[in-house]
GROMACS .gro file of N, CA and C in nm:
model
  333
    1UNK      N    1   0.061  -0.126  -0.002
    1UNK     CA    2   0.004  -0.016   0.024
    1UNK      C    3   0.119   0.129   0.038
    2UNK      N    4   0.055   0.211  -0.066
    2UNK     CA    5   0.115   0.328  -0.102
    2UNK      C    6   0.112   0.411   0.035
    3UNK      N    7   0.248   0.509   0.076
    3UNK     CA    8   0.250   0.599   0.193
    3UNK      C    9   0.136   0.744   0.121
    4UNK      N   10   0.074   0.757   0.215
    4UNK     CA   11  -0.010   0.883   0.156
    4UNK      C   12   0.123   0.996   0.204
    5UNK      N   13   0.160   1.118   0.123
    5UNK     CA   14   0.217   1.225   0.191
    5UNK      C   15   0.152   1.357   0.140
    6UNK      N   16   0.194   1.465   0.198
    6UNK     CA   17   0.206   1.610   0.187
    6UNK      C   18   0.327   1.657   0.102
    7UNK      N   19   0.348   1.682  -0.002
    7UNK     CA   20   0.485   1.704  -0.067
    7UNK      C   21   0.474   1.887  -0.017
    8UNK      N   22   0.557   1.951   0.035
    8UNK     CA   23   0.601   2.073   0.081
    8UNK      C   24   0.734   2.096  -0.016
    9UNK      N   25   0.785   2.176  -0.099
    9UNK     CA   26   0.859   2.241  -0.175
    9UNK      C   27   0.856   2.347  -0.236
   10UNK      N   28   0.993   2.393  -0.291
   10UNK     CA   29   1.004   2.514  -0.347
   10UNK      C   30   1.049   2.540  -0.473
   11UNK      N   31   0.963   2.449  -0.576
   11UNK     CA   32   1.004   2.415  -0.669
   11UNK      C   33   1.084   2.523  -0.770
   12UNK      N   34   1.192   2.458  -0.770
   12UNK     CA   35   1.338   2.520  -0.831
   12UNK      C   36   1.366   2.372  -0.919
   13UNK      N   37   1.451   2.370  -0.995
   13UNK     CA   38   1.485   2.267  -1.097
   13UNK      C   39   1.501   2.137  -0.944
   14UNK      N   40   1.528   2.140  -0.879
   14UNK     CA   41   1.561   2.034  -0.812
   14UNK      C   42   1.433   1.930  -0.750
   15UNK      N   43   1.323   2.048  -0.691
   15UNK     CA   44   1.197   1.992  -0.640
   15UNK      C   45   1.103   1.982  -0.755
   16UNK      N   46   1.104   2.038  -0.880
   16UNK     CA   47   1.025   1.965  -1.008
   16UNK      C   48   1.068   1.873  -0.999
   17UNK      N   49   1.203   1.815  -1.004
   17UNK     CA   50   1.207   1.678  -1.014
   17UNK      C   51   1.173   1.570  -0.912
   18UNK      N   52   1.174   1.620  -0.766
   18UNK     CA   53   1.135   1.558  -0.672
   18UNK      C   54   0.986   1.548  -0.689
   19UNK      N   55   0.916   1.637  -0.743
   19UNK     CA   56   0.746   1.620  -0.738
   19UNK      C   57   0.711   1.497  -0.911
   20UNK      N   58   0.830   1.498  -0.950
   20UNK     CA   59   0.841   1.379  -1.072
   20UNK      C   60   0.855   1.260  -1.028
   21UNK      N   61   0.946   1.238  -0.959
   21UNK     CA   62   1.002   1.123  -0.895
   21UNK      C   63   0.855   1.095  -0.811
   22UNK      N   64   0.807   1.164  -0.696
   22UNK     CA   65   0.719   1.137  -0.596
   22UNK      C   66   0.628   1.102  -0.682
   23UNK      N   67   0.528   1.135  -0.747
   23UNK     CA   68   0.431   1.119  -0.828
   23UNK      C   69   0.465   0.979  -0.941
   24UNK      N   70   0.552   0.952  -0.973
   24UNK     CA   71   0.560   0.794  -1.086
   24UNK      C   72   0.620   0.721  -0.983
   25UNK      N   73   0.620   0.721  -0.841
   25UNK     CA   74   0.670   0.599  -0.720
   25UNK      C   75   0.580   0.537  -0.684
   26UNK      N   76   0.529   0.401  -0.759
   26UNK     CA   77   0.412   0.335  -0.671
   26UNK      C   78   0.399   0.346  -0.525
   27UNK      N   79   0.498   0.367  -0.434
   27UNK     CA   80   0.531   0.371  -0.284
   27UNK      C   81   0.499   0.492  -0.243
   28UNK      N   82   0.424   0.582  -0.300
   28UNK     CA   83   0.383   0.723  -0.263
   28UNK      C   84   0.278   0.759  -0.306
   29UNK      N   85   0.188   0.797  -0.226
   29UNK     CA   86   0.057   0.876  -0.284
   29UNK      C   87   0.018   1.014  -0.274
   30UNK      N   88   0.068   1.096  -0.314
   30UNK     CA   89   0.040   1.236  -0.315
   30UNK      C   90  -0.070   1.288  -0.298
   31UNK      N   91  -0.101   1.292  -0.197
   31UNK     CA   92  -0.247   1.370  -0.146
   31UNK      C   93  -0.242   1.505  -0.148
   32UNK      N   94  -0.119   1.594  -0.151
   32UNK     CA   95  -0.141   1.704  -0.209
   32UNK      C   96   0.021   1.772  -0.229
   33UNK      N   97   0.013   1.867  -0.265
   33UNK     CA   98   0.142   1.956  -0.260
   33UNK      C   99   0.136   2.112  -0.178
   34UNK      N  100   0.209   2.147  -0.126
   34UNK     CA  101   0.197   2.354  -0.081
   34UNK      C  102   0.371   2.345  -0.136
   35UNK      N  103   0.375   2.464  -0.170
   35UNK     CA  104   0.483   2.522  -0.229
   35UNK      C  105   0.542   2.636  -0.145
   36UNK      N  106   0.648   2.648  -0.107
   36UNK     CA  107   0.685   2.808  -0.039
   36UNK      C  108   0.813   2.851  -0.083
   37UNK      N  109   0.843   2.970  -0.027
   37UNK     CA  110   0.953   3.031  -0.052
   37UNK      C  111   1.086   2.960  -0.069
   38UNK      N  112   1.164   2.953  -0.142
   38UNK     CA  113   1.302   2.925  -0.116
   38UNK      C  114   1.390   2.952  -0.241
   39UNK      N  115   1.361   2.820  -0.333
   39UNK     CA  116   1.424   2.918  -0.449
   39UNK      C  117   1.424   3.043  -0.496
   40UNK      N  118   1.232   3.059  -0.495
   40UNK     CA  119   1.204   3.167  -0.551
   40UNK      C  120   1.134   3.225  -0.452
   41UNK      N  121   1.091   3.335  -0.491
   41UNK     CA  122   0.942   3.392  -0.431
   41UNK      C  123   0.829   3.268  -0.421
   42UNK      N  124   0.712   3.322  -0.334
   42UNK     CA  125   0.617   3.226  -0.284
   42UNK      C  126   0.522   3.263  -0.431
   43UNK      N  127   0.515   3.314  -0.516
   43UNK     CA  128   0.401   3.323  -0.627
   43UNK      C  129   0.451   3.256  -0.737
   44UNK      N  130   0.586   3.226  -0.729
   44UNK     CA  131   0.689   3.182  -0.856
   44UNK      C  132   0.668   3.033  -0.819
   45UNK      N  133   0.728   2.994  -0.676
   45UNK     CA  134   0.710   2.838  -0.658
   45UNK      C  135   0.560   2.786  -0.656
   46UNK      N  136   0.467   2.869  -0.626
   46UNK     CA  137   0.335   2.826  -0.632
   46UNK      C  138   0.308   2.804  -0.791
   47UNK      N  139   0.369   2.897  -0.889
   47UNK     CA  140   0.334   2.884  -1.000
   47UNK      C  141   0.381   2.748  -1.075
   48UNK      N  142   0.498   2.755  -1.051
   48UNK     CA  143   0.609   2.618  -1.066
   48UNK      C  144   0.500   2.531  -1.056
   49UNK      N  145   0.489   2.461  -0.914
   49UNK     CA  146   0.379   2.377  -0.878
   49UNK      C  147   0.274   2.324  -0.958
   50UNK      N  148   0.223   2.434  -1.034
   50UNK     CA  149   0.100   2.460  -1.079
   50UNK      C  150   0.129   2.401  -1.260
   51UNK      N  151   0.274   2.457  -1.292
   51UNK     CA  152   0.268   2.397  -1.437
   51UNK      C  153   0.353   2.296  -1.428
   52UNK      N  154   0.434   2.247  -1.307
   52UNK     CA  155   0.449   2.070  -1.305
   52UNK      C  156   0.356   1.996  -1.331
   53UNK      N  157   0.218   1.995  -1.219
   53UNK     CA  158   0.124   1.959  -1.248
   53UNK      C  159   0.045   1.940  -1.357
   54UNK      N  160   0.034   2.030  -1.460
   54UNK     CA  161  -0.030   2.070  -1.564
   54UNK      C  162   0.086   1.961  -1.650
   55UNK      N  163   0.158   1.991  -1.667
   55UNK     CA  164   0.279   1.933  -1.768
   55UNK      C  165   0.270   1.776  -1.729
   56UNK      N  166   0.262   1.735  -1.641
   56UNK     CA  167   0.253   1.594  -1.589
   56UNK      C  168   0.087   1.515  -1.575
   57UNK      N  169  -0.010   1.622  -1.624
   57UNK     CA  170  -0.136   1.577  -1.617
   57UNK      C  171  -0.187   1.511  -1.517
   58UNK      N  172  -0.146   1.609  -1.423
   58UNK     CA  173  -0.210   1.567  -1.289
   58UNK      C  174  -0.274   1.713  -1.180
   59UNK      N  175  -0.335   1.719  -1.243
   59UNK     CA  176  -0.389   1.863  -1.210
   59UNK      C  177  -0.543   1.868  -1.091
   60UNK      N  178  -0.534   1.670  -1.071
   60UNK     CA  179  -0.640   1.637  -0.978
   60UNK      C  180  -0.591   1.658  -0.844
   61UNK      N  181  -0.438   1.712  -0.810
   61UNK     CA  182  -0.382   1.686  -0.675
   61UNK      C  183  -0.379   1.851  -0.629
   62UNK      N  184  -0.451   1.873  -0.508
   62UNK     CA  185  -0.472   1.956  -0.459
   62UNK      C  186  -0.336   2.048  -0.441
   63UNK      N  187  -0.379   2.186  -0.455
   63UNK     CA  188  -0.254   2.304  -0.411
   63UNK      C  189  -0.247   2.359  -0.359
   64UNK      N  190  -0.168   2.417  -0.257
   64UNK     CA  191  -0.201   2.574  -0.161
   64UNK      C  192  -0.016   2.631  -0.165
   65UNK      N  193  -0.051   2.730  -0.141
   65UNK     CA  194   0.045   2.790  -0.113
   65UNK      C  195   0.114   2.792   0.014
   66UNK      N  196   0.231   2.777   0.083
   66UNK     CA  197   0.240   2.753   0.169
   66UNK      C  198   0.387   2.835   0.213
   67UNK      N  199   0.480   2.848   0.343
   67UNK     CA  200   0.555   2.954   0.420
   67UNK      C  201   0.568   3.065   0.300
   68UNK      N  202   0.551   3.203   0.316
   68UNK     CA  203   0.579   3.317   0.257
   68UNK      C  204   0.772   3.335   0.284
   69UNK      N  205   0.829   3.285   0.399
   69UNK     CA  206   0.989   3.322   0.407
   69UNK      C  207   0.986   3.168   0.506
   70UNK      N  208   1.132   3.148   0.509
   70UNK     CA  209   1.186   3.082   0.623
   70UNK      C  210   1.192   3.128   0.764
   71UNK      N  211   1.192   3.046   0.809
   71UNK     CA  212   1.148   3.066   0.992
   71UNK      C  213   1.250   3.123   1.016
   72UNK      N  214   1.365   3.081   1.007
   72UNK     CA  215   1.520   3.113   1.108
   72UNK      C  216   1.636   3.209   1.011
   73UNK      N  217   1.591   3.280   0.877
   73UNK     CA  218   1.661   3.347   0.840
   73UNK      C  219   1.579   3.405   0.718
   74UNK      N  220   1.649   3.529   0.700
   74UNK     CA  221   1.560   3.601   0.557
   74UNK      C  222   1.572   3.507   0.450
   75UNK      N  223   1.482   3.493   0.329
   75UNK     CA  224   1.465   3.442   0.194
   75UNK      C  225   1.553   3.535   0.152
   76UNK      N  226   1.582   3.404   0.088
   76UNK     CA  227   1.746   3.398  -0.044
   76UNK      C  228   1.680   3.373  -0.146
   77UNK      N  229   1.674   3.430  -0.245
   77UNK     CA  230   1.611   3.407  -0.360
   77UNK      C  231   1.780   3.361  -0.452
   78UNK      N  232   1.729   3.236  -0.510
   78UNK     CA  233   1.858   3.162  -0.570
   78UNK      C  234   1.831   3.210  -0.724
   79UNK      N  235   1.798   3.320  -0.811
   79UNK     CA  236   1.788   3.333  -0.927
   79UNK      C  237   1.925   3.295  -1.012
   80UNK      N  238   2.046   3.322  -0.930
   80UNK     CA  239   2.166   3.324  -0.999
   80UNK      C  240   2.182   3.135  -1.016
   81UNK      N  241   2.105   3.053  -0.991
   81UNK     CA  242   2.080   2.912  -1.009
   81UNK      C  243   1.978   2.864  -1.060
   82UNK      N  244   1.830   2.886  -1.011
   82UNK     CA  245   1.731   2.856  -1.100
   82UNK      C  246   1.667   2.932  -1.159
   83UNK      N  247   1.728   3.051  -1.209
   83UNK     CA  248   1.657   3.195  -1.294
   83UNK      C  249   1.535   3.247  -1.242
   84UNK      N  250   1.543   3.328  -1.336
   84UNK     CA  251   1.389   3.450  -1.285
   84UNK      C  252   1.268   3.383  -1.232
   85UNK      N  253   1.210   3.269  -1.308
   85UNK     CA  254   1.123   3.157  -1.283
   85UNK      C  255   1.120   3.111  -1.208
   86UNK      N  256   1.260   3.048  -1.133
   86UNK     CA  257   1.300   2.933  -1.052
   86UNK      C  258   1.293   2.794  -1.131
   87UNK      N  259   1.245   2.836  -1.258
   87UNK     CA  260   1.231   2.704  -1.341
   87UNK      C  261   1.338   2.739  -1.491
   88UNK      N  262   1.392   2.840  -1.509
   88UNK     CA  263   1.464   2.838  -1.626
   88UNK      C  264   1.579   2.766  -1.597
   89UNK      N  265   1.638   2.801  -1.722
   89UNK     CA  266   1.771   2.706  -1.771
   89UNK      C  267   1.786   2.730  -1.930
   90UNK      N  268   1.870   2.670  -2.006
   90UNK     CA  269   1.967   2.656  -2.118
   90UNK      C  270   1.827   2.657  -2.224
   91UNK      N  271   1.810   2.726  -2.332
   91UNK     CA  272   1.745   2.713  -2.443
   91UNK      C  273   1.797   2.611  -2.534
   92UNK      N  274   1.732   2.526  -2.514
   92UNK     CA  275   1.795   2.365  -2.629
   92UNK      C  276   1.750   2.408  -2.754
   93UNK      N  277   1.797   2.390  -2.822
   93UNK     CA  278   1.756   2.353  -3.004
   93UNK      C  279   1.720   2.249  -3.023
   94UNK      N  280   1.634   2.248  -3.072
   94UNK     CA  281   1.553   2.075  -3.141
   94UNK      C  282   1.635   1.999  -3.217
   95UNK      N  283   1.667   1.877  -3.190
   95UNK     CA  284   1.781   1.809  -3.243
   95UNK      C  285   1.701   1.699  -3.321
   96UNK      N  286   1.717   1.663  -3.463
   96UNK     CA  287   1.674   1.572  -3.539
   96UNK      C  288   1.692   1.445  -3.551
   97UNK      N  289   1.579   1.340  -3.536
   97UNK     CA  290   1.673   1.170  -3.494
   97UNK      C  291   1.673   1.165  -3.661
   98UNK      N  292   1.810   1.116  -3.684
   98UNK     CA  293   1.851   1.087  -3.803
   98UNK      C  294   1.805   0.926  -3.840
   99UNK      N  295   1.789   0.839  -3.758
   99UNK     CA  296   1.728   0.717  -3.816
   99UNK      C  297   1.644   0.664  -3.678
  100UNK      N  298   1.515   0.698  -3.741
  100UNK     CA  299   1.401   0.663  -3.654
  100UNK      C  300   1.383   0.491  -3.630
  101UNK      N  301   1.422   0.436  -3.713
  101UNK     CA  302   1.433   0.293  -3.715
  101UNK      C  303   1.528   0.221  -3.671
  102UNK      N  304   1.612   0.281  -3.603
  102UNK     CA  305   1.741   0.215  -3.528
  102UNK      C  306   1.745   0.095  -3.438
  103UNK      N  307   1.602   0.099  -3.363
  103UNK     CA  308   1.569   0.020  -3.285
  103UNK      C  309   1.550  -0.136  -3.377
  104UNK      N  310   1.494  -0.123  -3.424
  104UNK     CA  311   1.460  -0.235  -3.530
  104UNK      C  312   1.612  -0.326  -3.608
  105UNK      N  313   1.638  -0.246  -3.644
  105UNK     CA  314   1.820  -0.250  -3.638
  105UNK      C  315   1.886  -0.324  -3.572
  106UNK      N  316   1.896  -0.281  -3.484
  106UNK     CA  317   1.955  -0.325  -3.311
  106UNK      C  318   1.901  -0.447  -3.260
  107UNK      N  319   1.773  -0.461  -3.277
  107UNK     CA  320   1.711  -0.588  -3.256
  107UNK      C  321   1.742  -0.702  -3.333
  108UNK      N  322   1.742  -0.636  -3.446
  108UNK     CA  323   1.797  -0.737  -3.586
  108UNK      C  324   1.918  -0.846  -3.555
  109UNK      N  325   2.011  -0.693  -3.506
  109UNK     CA  326   2.150  -0.746  -3.536
  109UNK      C  327   2.187  -0.829  -3.389
  110UNK      N  328   2.087  -0.793  -3.277
  110UNK     CA  329   2.138  -0.901  -3.187
  110UNK      C  330   2.038  -0.999  -3.125
  111UNK      N  331   1.992  -1.018  -3.232
  111UNK     CA  332   1.855  -1.136  -3.213
  111UNK      C  333   1.926  -1.289  -3.242
   0.00000   0.00000   0.00000
């Protein structure tokens, strides 16, 4: 039986991957997600949770905004690491696949 959890995160890149892994795990049952300030502002981390759940087609999971600042220190925005939105990154260029049927050739060769 999967363990029911509430996932509290501040989605920059690391927590975006944590959301993906938690939702993919058969051992976890994500009941809700709260977003807190951390890598970015609370507004941006909330937006990032909602974007991730939309991307993963899991808009059924309840989401709430959590802590607006850390309890023990001032909020430090890591936009130098996570970018302006908290999920920024390099602009990847599209790459075209040269051989769409490579898997068939590989299977035949190794069969």
